Coordinates of C-alpha atoms in Angstrom, one line a residue:
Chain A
X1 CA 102.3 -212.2 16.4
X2 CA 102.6 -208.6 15.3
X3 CA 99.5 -207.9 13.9
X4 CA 96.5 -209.8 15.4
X5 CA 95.3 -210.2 18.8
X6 CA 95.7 -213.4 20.6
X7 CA 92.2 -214.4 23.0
X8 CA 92.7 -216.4 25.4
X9 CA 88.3 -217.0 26.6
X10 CA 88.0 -220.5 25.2
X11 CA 90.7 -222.5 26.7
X12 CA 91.5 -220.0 29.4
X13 CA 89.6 -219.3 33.1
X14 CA 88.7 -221.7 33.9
X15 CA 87.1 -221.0 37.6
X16 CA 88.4 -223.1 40.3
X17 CA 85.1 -224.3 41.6
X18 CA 83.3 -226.9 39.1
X19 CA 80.6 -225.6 37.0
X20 CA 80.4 -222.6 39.1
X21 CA 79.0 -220.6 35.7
X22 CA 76.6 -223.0 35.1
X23 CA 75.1 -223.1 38.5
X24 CA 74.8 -219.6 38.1
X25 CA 72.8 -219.0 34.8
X26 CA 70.4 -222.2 35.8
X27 CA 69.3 -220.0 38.2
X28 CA 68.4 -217.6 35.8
X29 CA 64.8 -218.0 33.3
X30 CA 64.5 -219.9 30.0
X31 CA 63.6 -215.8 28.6
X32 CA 66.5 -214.4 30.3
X33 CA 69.2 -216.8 29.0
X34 CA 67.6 -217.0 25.5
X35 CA 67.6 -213.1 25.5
X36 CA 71.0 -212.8 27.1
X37 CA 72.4 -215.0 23.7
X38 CA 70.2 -212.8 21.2
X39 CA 71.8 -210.1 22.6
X40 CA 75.5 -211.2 22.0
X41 CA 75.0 -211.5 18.6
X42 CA 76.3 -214.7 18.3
X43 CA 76.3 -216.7 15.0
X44 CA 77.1 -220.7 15.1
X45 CA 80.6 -222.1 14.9
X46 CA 80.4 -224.3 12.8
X47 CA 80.7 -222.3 9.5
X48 CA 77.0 -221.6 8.7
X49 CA 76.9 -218.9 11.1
X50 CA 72.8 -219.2 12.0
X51 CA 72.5 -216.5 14.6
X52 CA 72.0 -219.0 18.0
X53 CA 69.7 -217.0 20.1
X54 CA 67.0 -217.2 17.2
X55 CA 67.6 -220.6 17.0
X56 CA 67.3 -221.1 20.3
X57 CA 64.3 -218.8 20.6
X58 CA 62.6 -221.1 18.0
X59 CA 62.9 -224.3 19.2
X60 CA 61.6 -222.7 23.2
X61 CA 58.5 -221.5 21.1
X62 CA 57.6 -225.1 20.0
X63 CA 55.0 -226.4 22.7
X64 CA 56.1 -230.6 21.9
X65 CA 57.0 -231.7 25.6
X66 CA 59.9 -233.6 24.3
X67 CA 63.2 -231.8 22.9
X68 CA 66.6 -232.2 22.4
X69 CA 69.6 -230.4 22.6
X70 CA 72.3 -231.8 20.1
X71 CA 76.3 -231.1 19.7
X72 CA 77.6 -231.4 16.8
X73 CA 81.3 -233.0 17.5
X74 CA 81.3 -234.6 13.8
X75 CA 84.8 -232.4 13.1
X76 CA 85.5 -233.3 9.5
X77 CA 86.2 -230.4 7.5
X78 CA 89.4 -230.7 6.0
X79 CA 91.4 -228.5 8.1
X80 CA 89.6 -227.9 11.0
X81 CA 90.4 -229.5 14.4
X82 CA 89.4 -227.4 17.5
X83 CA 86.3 -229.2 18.3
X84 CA 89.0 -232.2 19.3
X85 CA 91.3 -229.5 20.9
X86 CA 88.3 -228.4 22.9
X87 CA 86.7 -231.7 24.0
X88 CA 89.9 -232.9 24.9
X89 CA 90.8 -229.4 27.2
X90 CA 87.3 -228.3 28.0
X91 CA 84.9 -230.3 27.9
X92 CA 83.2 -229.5 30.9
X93 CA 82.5 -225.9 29.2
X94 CA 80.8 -227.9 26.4
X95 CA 78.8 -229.9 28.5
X96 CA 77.6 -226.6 30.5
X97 CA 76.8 -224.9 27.3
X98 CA 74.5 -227.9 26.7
X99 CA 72.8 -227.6 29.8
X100 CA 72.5 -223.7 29.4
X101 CA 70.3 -224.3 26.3
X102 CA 68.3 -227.4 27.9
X103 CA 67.5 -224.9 30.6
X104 CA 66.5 -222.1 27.8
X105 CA 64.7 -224.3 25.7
X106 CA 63.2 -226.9 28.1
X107 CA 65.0 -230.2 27.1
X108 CA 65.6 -233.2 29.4
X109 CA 67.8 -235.1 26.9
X110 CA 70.9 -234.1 24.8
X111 CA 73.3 -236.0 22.8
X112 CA 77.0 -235.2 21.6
X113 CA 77.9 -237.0 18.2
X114 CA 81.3 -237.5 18.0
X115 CA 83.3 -238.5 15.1
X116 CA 84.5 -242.1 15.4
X117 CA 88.3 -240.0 14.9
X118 CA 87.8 -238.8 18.1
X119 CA 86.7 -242.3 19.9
X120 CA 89.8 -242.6 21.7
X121 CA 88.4 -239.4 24.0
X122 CA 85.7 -241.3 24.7
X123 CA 86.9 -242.8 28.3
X124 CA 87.8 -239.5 29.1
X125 CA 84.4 -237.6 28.1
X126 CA 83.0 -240.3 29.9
X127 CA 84.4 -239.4 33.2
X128 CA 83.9 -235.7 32.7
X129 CA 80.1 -236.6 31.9
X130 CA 79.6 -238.4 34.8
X131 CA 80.7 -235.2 37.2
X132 CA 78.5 -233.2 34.9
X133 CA 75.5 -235.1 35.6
X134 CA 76.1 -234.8 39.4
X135 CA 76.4 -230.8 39.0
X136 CA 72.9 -230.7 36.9
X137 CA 71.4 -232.8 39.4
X138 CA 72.3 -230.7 42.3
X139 CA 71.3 -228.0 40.4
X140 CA 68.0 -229.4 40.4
X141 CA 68.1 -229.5 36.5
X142 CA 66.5 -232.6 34.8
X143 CA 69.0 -233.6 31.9
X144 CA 70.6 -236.0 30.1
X145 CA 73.6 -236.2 27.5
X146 CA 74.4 -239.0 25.6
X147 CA 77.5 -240.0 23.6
X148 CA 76.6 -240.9 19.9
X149 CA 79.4 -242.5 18.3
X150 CA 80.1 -241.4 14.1
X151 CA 81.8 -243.8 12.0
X152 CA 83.9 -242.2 10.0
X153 CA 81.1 -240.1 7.1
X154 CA 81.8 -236.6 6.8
X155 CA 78.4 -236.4 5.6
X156 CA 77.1 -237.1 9.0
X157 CA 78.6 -233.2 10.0
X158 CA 75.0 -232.0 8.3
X159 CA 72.9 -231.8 10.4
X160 CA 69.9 -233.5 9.3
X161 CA 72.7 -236.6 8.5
X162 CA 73.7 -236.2 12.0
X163 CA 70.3 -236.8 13.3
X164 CA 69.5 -240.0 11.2
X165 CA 73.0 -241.3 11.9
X166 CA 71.9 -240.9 15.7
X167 CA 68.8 -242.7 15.0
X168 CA 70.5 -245.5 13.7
X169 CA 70.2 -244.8 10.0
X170 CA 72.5 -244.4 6.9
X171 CA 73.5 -240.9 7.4
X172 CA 71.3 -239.4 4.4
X173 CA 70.5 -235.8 4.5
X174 CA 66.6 -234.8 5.1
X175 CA 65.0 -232.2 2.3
X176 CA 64.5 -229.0 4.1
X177 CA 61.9 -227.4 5.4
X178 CA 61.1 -228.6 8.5
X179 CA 64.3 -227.6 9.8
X180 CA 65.5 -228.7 12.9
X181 CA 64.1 -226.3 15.3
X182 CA 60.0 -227.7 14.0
X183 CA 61.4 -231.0 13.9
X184 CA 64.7 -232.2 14.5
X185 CA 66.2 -236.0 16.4
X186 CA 63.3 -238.3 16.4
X187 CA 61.3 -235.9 14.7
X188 CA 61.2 -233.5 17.6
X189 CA 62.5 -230.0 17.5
X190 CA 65.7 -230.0 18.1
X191 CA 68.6 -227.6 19.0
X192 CA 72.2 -228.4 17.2
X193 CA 74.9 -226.6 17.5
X194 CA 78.8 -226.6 16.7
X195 CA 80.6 -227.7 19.6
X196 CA 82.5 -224.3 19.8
X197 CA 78.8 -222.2 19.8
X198 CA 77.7 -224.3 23.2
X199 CA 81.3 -223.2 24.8
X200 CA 80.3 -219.7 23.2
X201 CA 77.2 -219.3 25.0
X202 CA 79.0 -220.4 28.6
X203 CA 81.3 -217.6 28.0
X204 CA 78.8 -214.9 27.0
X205 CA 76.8 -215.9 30.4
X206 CA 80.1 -215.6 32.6
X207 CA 80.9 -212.2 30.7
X208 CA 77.7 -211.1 29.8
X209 CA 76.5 -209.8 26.3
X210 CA 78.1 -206.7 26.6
X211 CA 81.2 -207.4 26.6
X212 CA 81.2 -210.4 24.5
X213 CA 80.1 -207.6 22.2
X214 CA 83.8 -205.6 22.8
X215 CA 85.1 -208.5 20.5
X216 CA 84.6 -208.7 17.1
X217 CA 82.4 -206.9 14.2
X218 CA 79.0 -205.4 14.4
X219 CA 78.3 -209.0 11.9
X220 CA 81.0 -211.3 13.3
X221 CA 80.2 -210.7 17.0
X222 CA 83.3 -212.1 19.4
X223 CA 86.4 -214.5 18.9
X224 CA 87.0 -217.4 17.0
X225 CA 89.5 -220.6 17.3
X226 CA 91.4 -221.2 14.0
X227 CA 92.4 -224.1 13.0
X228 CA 96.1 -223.2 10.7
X229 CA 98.0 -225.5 8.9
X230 CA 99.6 -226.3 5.6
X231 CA 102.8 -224.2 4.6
X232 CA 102.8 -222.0 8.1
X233 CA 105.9 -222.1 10.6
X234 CA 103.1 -222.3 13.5
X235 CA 101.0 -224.7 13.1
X236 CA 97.9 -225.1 15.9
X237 CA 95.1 -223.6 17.4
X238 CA 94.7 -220.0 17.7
X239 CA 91.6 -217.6 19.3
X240 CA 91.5 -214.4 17.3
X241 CA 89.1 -211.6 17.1
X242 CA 86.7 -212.2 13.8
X243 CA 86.9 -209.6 11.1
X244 CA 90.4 -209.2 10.6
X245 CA 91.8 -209.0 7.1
X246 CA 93.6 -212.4 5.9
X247 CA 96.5 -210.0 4.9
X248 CA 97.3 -209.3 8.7
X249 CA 96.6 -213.0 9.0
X250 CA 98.9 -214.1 6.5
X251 CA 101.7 -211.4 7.5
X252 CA 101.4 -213.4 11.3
X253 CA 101.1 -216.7 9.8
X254 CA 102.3 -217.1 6.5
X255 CA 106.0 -218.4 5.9
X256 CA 106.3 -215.2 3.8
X257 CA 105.6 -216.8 0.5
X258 CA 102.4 -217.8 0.5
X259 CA 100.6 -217.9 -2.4
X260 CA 97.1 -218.3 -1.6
X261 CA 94.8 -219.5 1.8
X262 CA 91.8 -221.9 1.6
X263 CA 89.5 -220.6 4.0
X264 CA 86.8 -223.0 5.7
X265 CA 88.0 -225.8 4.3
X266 CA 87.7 -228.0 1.2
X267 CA 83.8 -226.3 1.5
X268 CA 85.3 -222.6 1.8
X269 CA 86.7 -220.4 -0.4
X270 CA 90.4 -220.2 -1.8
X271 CA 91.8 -216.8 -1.7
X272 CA 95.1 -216.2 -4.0
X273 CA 97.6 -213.5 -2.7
X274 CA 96.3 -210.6 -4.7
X275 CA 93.2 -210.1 -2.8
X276 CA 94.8 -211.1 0.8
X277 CA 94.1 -207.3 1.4
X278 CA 90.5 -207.0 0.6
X279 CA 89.4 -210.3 1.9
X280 CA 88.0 -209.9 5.5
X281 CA 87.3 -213.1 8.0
X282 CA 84.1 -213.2 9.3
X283 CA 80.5 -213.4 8.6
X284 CA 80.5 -210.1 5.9
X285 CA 83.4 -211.6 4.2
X286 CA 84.4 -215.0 3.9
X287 CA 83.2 -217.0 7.1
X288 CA 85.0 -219.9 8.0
X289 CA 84.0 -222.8 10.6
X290 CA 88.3 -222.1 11.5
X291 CA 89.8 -224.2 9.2
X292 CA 92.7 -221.9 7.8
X293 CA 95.2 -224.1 5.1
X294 CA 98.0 -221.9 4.0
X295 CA 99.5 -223.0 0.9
X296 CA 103.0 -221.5 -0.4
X297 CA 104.2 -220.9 -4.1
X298 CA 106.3 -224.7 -4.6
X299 CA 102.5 -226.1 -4.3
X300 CA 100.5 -227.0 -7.2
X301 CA 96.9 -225.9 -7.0
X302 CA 95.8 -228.3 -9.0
X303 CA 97.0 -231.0 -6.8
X304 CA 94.7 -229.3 -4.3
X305 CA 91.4 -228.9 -5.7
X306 CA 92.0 -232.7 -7.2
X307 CA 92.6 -233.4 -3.2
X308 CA 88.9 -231.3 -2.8
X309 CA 87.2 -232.6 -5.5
X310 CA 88.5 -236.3 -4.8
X311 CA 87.4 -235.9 -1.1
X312 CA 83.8 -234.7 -2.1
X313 CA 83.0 -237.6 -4.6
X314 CA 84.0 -240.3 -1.5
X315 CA 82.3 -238.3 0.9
X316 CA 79.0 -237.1 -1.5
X317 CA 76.2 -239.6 0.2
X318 CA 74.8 -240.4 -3.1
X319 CA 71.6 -239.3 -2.6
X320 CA 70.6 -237.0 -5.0
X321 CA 71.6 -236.9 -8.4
X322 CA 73.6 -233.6 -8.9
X323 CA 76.1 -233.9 -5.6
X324 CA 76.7 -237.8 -7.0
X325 CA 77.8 -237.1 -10.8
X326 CA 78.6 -234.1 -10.2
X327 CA 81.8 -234.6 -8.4
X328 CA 82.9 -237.4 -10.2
X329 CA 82.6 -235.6 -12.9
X330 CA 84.2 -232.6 -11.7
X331 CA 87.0 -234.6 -11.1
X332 CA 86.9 -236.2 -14.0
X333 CA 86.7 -232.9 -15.9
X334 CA 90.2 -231.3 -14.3
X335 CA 91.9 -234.9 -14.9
X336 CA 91.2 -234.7 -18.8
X337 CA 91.9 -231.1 -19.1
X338 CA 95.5 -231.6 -17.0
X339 CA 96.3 -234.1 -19.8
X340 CA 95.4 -232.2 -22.3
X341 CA 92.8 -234.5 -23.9
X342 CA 89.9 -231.9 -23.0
X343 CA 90.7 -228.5 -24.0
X344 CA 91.1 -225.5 -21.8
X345 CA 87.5 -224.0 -22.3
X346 CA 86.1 -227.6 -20.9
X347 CA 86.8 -225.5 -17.6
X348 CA 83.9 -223.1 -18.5
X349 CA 81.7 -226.6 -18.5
X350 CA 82.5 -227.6 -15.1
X351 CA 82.3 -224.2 -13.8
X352 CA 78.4 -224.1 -15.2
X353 CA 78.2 -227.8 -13.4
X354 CA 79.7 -226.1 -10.1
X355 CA 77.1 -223.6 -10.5
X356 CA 74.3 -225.7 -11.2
X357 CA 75.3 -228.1 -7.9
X358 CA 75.2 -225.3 -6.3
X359 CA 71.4 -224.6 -6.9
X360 CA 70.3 -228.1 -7.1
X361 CA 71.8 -230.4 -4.6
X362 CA 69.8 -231.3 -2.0
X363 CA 72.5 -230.4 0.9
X364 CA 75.2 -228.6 2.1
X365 CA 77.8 -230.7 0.8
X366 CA 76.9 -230.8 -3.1
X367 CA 76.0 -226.9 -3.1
X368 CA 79.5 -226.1 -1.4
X369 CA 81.5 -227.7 -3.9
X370 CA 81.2 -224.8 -5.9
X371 CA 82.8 -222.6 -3.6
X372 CA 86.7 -224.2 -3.8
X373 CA 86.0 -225.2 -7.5
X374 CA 85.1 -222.1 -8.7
X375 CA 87.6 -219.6 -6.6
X376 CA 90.7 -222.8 -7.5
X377 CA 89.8 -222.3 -11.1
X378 CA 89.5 -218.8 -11.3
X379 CA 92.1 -217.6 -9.7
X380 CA 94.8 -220.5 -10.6
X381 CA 93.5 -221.3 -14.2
X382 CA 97.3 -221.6 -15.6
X383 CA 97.7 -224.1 -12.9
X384 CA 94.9 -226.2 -14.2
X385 CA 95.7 -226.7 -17.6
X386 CA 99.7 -226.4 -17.5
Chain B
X1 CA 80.1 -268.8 14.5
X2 CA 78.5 -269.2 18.1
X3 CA 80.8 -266.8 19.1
X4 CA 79.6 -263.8 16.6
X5 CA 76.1 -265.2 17.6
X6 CA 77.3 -264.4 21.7
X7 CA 78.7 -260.9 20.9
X8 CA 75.9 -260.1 18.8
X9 CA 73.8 -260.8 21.9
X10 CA 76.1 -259.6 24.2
X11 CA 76.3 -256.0 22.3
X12 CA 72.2 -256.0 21.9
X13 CA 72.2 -256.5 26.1
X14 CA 74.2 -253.3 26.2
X15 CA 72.8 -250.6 23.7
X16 CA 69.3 -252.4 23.6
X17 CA 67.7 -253.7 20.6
X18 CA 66.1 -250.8 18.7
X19 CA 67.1 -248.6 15.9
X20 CA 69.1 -246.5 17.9
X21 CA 70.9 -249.5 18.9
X22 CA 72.1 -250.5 15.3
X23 CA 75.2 -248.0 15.1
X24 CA 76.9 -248.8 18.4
X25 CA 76.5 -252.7 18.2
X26 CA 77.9 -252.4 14.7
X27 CA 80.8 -250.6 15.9
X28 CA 80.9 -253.0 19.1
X29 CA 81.8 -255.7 16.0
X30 CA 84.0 -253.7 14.3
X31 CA 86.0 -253.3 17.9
X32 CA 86.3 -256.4 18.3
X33 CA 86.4 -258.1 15.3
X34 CA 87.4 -255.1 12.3
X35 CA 85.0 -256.3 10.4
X36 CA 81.6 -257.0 10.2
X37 CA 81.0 -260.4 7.9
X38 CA 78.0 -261.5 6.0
X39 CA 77.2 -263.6 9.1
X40 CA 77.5 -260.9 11.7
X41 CA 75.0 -258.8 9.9
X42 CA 72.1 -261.6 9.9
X43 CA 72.7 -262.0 13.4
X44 CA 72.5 -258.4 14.0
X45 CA 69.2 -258.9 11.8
X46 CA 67.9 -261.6 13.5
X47 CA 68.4 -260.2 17.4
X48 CA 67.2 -256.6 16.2
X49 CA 64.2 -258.3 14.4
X50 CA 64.6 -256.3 11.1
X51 CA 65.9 -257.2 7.8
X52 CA 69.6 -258.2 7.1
X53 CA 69.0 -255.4 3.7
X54 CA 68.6 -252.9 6.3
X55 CA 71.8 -253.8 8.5
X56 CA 73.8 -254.3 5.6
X57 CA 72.2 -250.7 4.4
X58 CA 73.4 -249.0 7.3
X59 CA 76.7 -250.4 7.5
X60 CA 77.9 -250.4 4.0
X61 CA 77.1 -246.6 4.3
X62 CA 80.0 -245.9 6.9
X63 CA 83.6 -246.0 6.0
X64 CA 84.9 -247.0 9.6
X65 CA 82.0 -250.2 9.4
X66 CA 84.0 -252.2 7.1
X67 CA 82.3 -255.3 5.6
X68 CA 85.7 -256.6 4.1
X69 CA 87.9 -258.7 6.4
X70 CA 90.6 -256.8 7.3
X71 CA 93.4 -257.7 9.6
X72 CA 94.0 -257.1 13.5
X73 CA 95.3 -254.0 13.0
X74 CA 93.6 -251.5 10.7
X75 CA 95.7 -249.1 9.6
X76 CA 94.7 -245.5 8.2
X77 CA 96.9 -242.8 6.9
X78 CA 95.6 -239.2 6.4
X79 CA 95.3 -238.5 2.8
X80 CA 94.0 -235.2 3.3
X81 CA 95.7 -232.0 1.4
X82 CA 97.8 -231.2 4.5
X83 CA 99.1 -234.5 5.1
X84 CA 100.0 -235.0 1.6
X85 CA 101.8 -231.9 1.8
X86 CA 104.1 -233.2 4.2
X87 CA 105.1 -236.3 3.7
X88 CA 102.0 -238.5 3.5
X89 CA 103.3 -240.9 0.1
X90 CA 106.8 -241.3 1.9
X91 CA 104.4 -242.5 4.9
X92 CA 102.9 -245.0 3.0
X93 CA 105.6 -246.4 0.9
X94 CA 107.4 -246.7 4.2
X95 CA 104.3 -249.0 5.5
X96 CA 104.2 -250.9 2.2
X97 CA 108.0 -251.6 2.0
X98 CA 107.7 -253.1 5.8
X99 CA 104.2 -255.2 5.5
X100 CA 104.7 -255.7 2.0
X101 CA 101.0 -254.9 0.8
X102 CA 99.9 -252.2 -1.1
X103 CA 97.0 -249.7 0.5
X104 CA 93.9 -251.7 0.5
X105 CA 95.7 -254.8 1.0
X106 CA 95.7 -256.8 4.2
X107 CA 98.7 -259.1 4.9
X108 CA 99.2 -263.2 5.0
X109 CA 98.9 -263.3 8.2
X110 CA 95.4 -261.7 8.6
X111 CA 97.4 -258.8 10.8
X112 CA 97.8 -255.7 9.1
X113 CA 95.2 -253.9 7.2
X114 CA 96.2 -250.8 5.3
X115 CA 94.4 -247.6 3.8
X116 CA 93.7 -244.1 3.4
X117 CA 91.1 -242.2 5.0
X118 CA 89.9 -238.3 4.7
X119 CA 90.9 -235.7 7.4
X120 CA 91.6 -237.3 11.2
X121 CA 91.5 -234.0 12.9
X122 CA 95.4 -233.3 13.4
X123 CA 96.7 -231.7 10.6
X124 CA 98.9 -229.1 12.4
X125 CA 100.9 -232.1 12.8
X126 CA 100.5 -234.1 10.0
X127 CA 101.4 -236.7 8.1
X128 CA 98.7 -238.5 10.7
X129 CA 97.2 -242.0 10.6
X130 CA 95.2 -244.1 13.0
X131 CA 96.1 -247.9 13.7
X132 CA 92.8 -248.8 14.7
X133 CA 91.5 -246.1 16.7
X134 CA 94.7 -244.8 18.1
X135 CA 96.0 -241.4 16.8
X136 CA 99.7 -240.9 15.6
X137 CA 100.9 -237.7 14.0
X138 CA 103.7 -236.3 13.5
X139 CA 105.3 -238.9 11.8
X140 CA 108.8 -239.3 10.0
X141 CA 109.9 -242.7 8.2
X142 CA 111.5 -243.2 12.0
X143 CA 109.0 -242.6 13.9
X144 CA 106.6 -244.8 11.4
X145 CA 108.9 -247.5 11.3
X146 CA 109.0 -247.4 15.0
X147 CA 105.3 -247.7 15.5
X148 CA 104.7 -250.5 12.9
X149 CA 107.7 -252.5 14.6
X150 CA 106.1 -252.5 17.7
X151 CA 102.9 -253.6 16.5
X152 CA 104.7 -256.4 14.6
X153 CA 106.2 -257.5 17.8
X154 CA 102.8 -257.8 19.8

């Protein structure tokens, strides 16, 4: 690569003795862990980008007893596949990060929900688990983490899904407010975080906040594992500093046509070649939870946001009213204009639809389907009627 | 069926017999039979004592909890934009020229199941599908072929 930085603090040192870093920062206070995490500036991995020591900070401020600390392994963003890269390299950094923020926020009992994708890791999470629960307990640290099996909703990645899943229930978003930290799993407040974040906050005790700091922007603190696929000559899993421009990205990725990057996912943002240059990866630009899907100029972006919009109607819970018709609809709208029996202004409709899902769904999924609707249509309008 | 009656039971002595315990015996059927019939669900019902609604509720909302029968081997392609980019429709055709059924078909013989699914996680080396819930990706029409032989032959 000529232009970006290759990290190497996810995958790589690992220390020789077993959960040598954890045993370490358990000896440390809840205050001094929780302040240690503020302090890095780190923002969650998953794509939302909810500042973690504030979240953990919150949930150690509620005085319920009974907490939980919860990782989110429900990988299904289109494009995104470094929680199964991690699990499956480093899971013992996963588990520690866990136990780091039972420790902080006073929780005997965590749970990882894993995609049912994934449930051919399971006998080897298993194993893992079971040396992890001997470390805690000769650390003298009273916790728990269960395995919670998805089954194959993408809707179950929100969080408030993920905790009814876990529960046992159709995996139906909760309205917000109270948000997870007031009352979370089981109606107790509740800690969830990207499975990336919890290996995140392992690291930024073995380094320290300072120099976890050294990495990254003053908004996108640290490094990030992207996820890159699509029309690329390498293909994989890569752990770059945030806030570099997508045209330094593309230059070190791209196949040297590429036409236009979907950042995030099928819930990020398309970027088409002409603003490459101005577009900057991280929290104060476009923020991704690492999915990177390069697509070159023999590809048809209407085939792609069809592939989006298609994807969202399955995956929409059917909840609420907007997310439901709205991307049948949507999809819908694009087939009729593609064949010419809706004319080409019928796009300006189902960007005001976009727009008003956006504002009026009750989750994450409906309100992000306006972010690769919009930025496909705009930028590729030819594409969608010709 | 005594013997969905005996797993039901068996699964509700493993994860216990509240709420919580609805996902993983649902996915204990699915394991071991791919498919969770009308019957399963009332015993699920009865040995959870709640109603079948709410079992069938919870596992009509899941794509993986199928309430179709679908054969011995479930298969999955990736139809994801990544996978489709390269090569996921030869994939399929491939599987429907050697099973002879179309996607959302199951075969004569009860075996084969096939269908499309969202993103499995492995599109850096895509086309991907699951047969079941084992992963294969980077496939070619060979290396397909090769696969779905072998599970003929077992």
């Amino acid at each position: 690569m000529k232009n970006l930085k290759r990290v190497d603090i996810i995958f790589g040192a690992y220390t020789q003795e077993k959960y040598k870093v954890l045993g370490e920062t358990l000896k440390k206070s809840s205050d001094q862990i929780i302040s240690e995490v503020t302090d890095s500036g780190l923002k969650g991995r998953g794509g939302a980008g909810f500042p973690t020591g504030l979240k953990w900070k919150y949930t150690a401020n509620e005085a319920d007893p009974i907490k939980y600390v919860v990782c989110n392994a429900d990988e299904g963003e289109p494009g995104t596949f470094k929680d199964r890269e991690i699990l499956t390299r480093v899971p013992r950094k996963v588990f520690s990060g866990m136990a780091i923020c039972a420790k902080a926020i006073g929780a005997k009992k965590g749970y990882l929900y894993l995609r049912g994708e994934y449930v051919y890791m399971l006998p080897d999470l298993m194993a893992e688990l079971e040396l992890f629960h001997k470390c805690v307990k000769e650390n003298n640290l009273d916790f728990e983490i269960k395995i919670s099996m998805g089954s194959g909703a993408y809707i179950c990645g929100e969080e408030s899904a993920l905790f009814e899943s876990i529960e046992g229930k159709r995996g139906e978003p909760r309205n917000k407010p109270p948000y997870p930290t007031v009352s979370g799993l089981f109606g107790k407040p509740t800690v969830i975080n990207n499975v990336e974040t919890f290996v995140n906050t392992l690291m930024i005790m073995r380094l320290g906040a300072d120099e976890f700091k050294t990495l990254g922007t003053s908004d996108s603190r640290g490094s990030k594992l992207f996820s890159v696929s699509g029309d690329t000559p390498v293909a994989g899993i890569f752990e770059l500093e945030l806030g570099m421009s997508l045209e330094d990205f593309v230059e070190d990725f791209g196949d040297g046509d590429t036409k236009a990057v979907q950042v995030g996912g099928a819930s990020g943002f398309c970027v088409p070649r002409k603003k490459f240059k101005d577009t900057i990866i991280g929290f104060e630009g476009v923020p991704t939870g690492g999915s990177m899907m390069l697509f070159n100029s023999s590809r048809s972006m209407y085939n792609v946001l069809k592939n989006y919009v298609e994807f969202f109607e399955e995956e929409s819970c059917g909840q609420c009213t907007p997310c439901r018709v709205g991307c049948q609809q949507l999809k819908l709208g694009i087939e009729a204009v593609k064949k010419g029996e809706k004319s080409a202004t019928y796009l300006d409709t189902l960007q005001k639809l976009a727009d008003t899902m956006k504002v009026s769904a009750k989750c994450g999924l409906g309100q992000s389907v306006a972010n690769s609707f919009s930025s496909i249509v705009d930028n590729f309008k030819e594409e969608m009627i010709y | 069926m005594p013997e969905i009656k005996e797993l039901v039971k068996q699964l509700a002595d493993k994860h216990g017999r509240n709420r919580e315990s609805l996902l993983p015996i649902l996915q204990g059927i699915i394991t071991e039979e791919q498919s969770i019939s009308d019957v399963a669900m009332s015993e699920v019902a009865e040995e959870l004592n709640m109603s079948a609604a709410l079992v069938y509720g919870t596992a009509t909302f899941y794509s993986f909890l199928d309430t179709e029968p679908r054969g011995t081997y479930v298969i999955r392609i990736c139809k994801t934009i990544t996978c489709d980019m390269k090569g996921k429709k030869q994939m399929i055709q491939t599987i429907e020229d050697l099973l002879k059924i179309k996607v959302g078909e199951t075969t004569k013989d009860n075996k084969f199941t096939l269908l499309e699914t969202n993103c499995l996680g492995w599109c850096h080396k895509g086309p991907a599908m699951l047969i079941n819930s084992t992963p294969y990706d980077s496939l070619d029409v060979n290396k397909i072929t090769e696969i779905i032989m072998e599970y003929i032959r077992k």
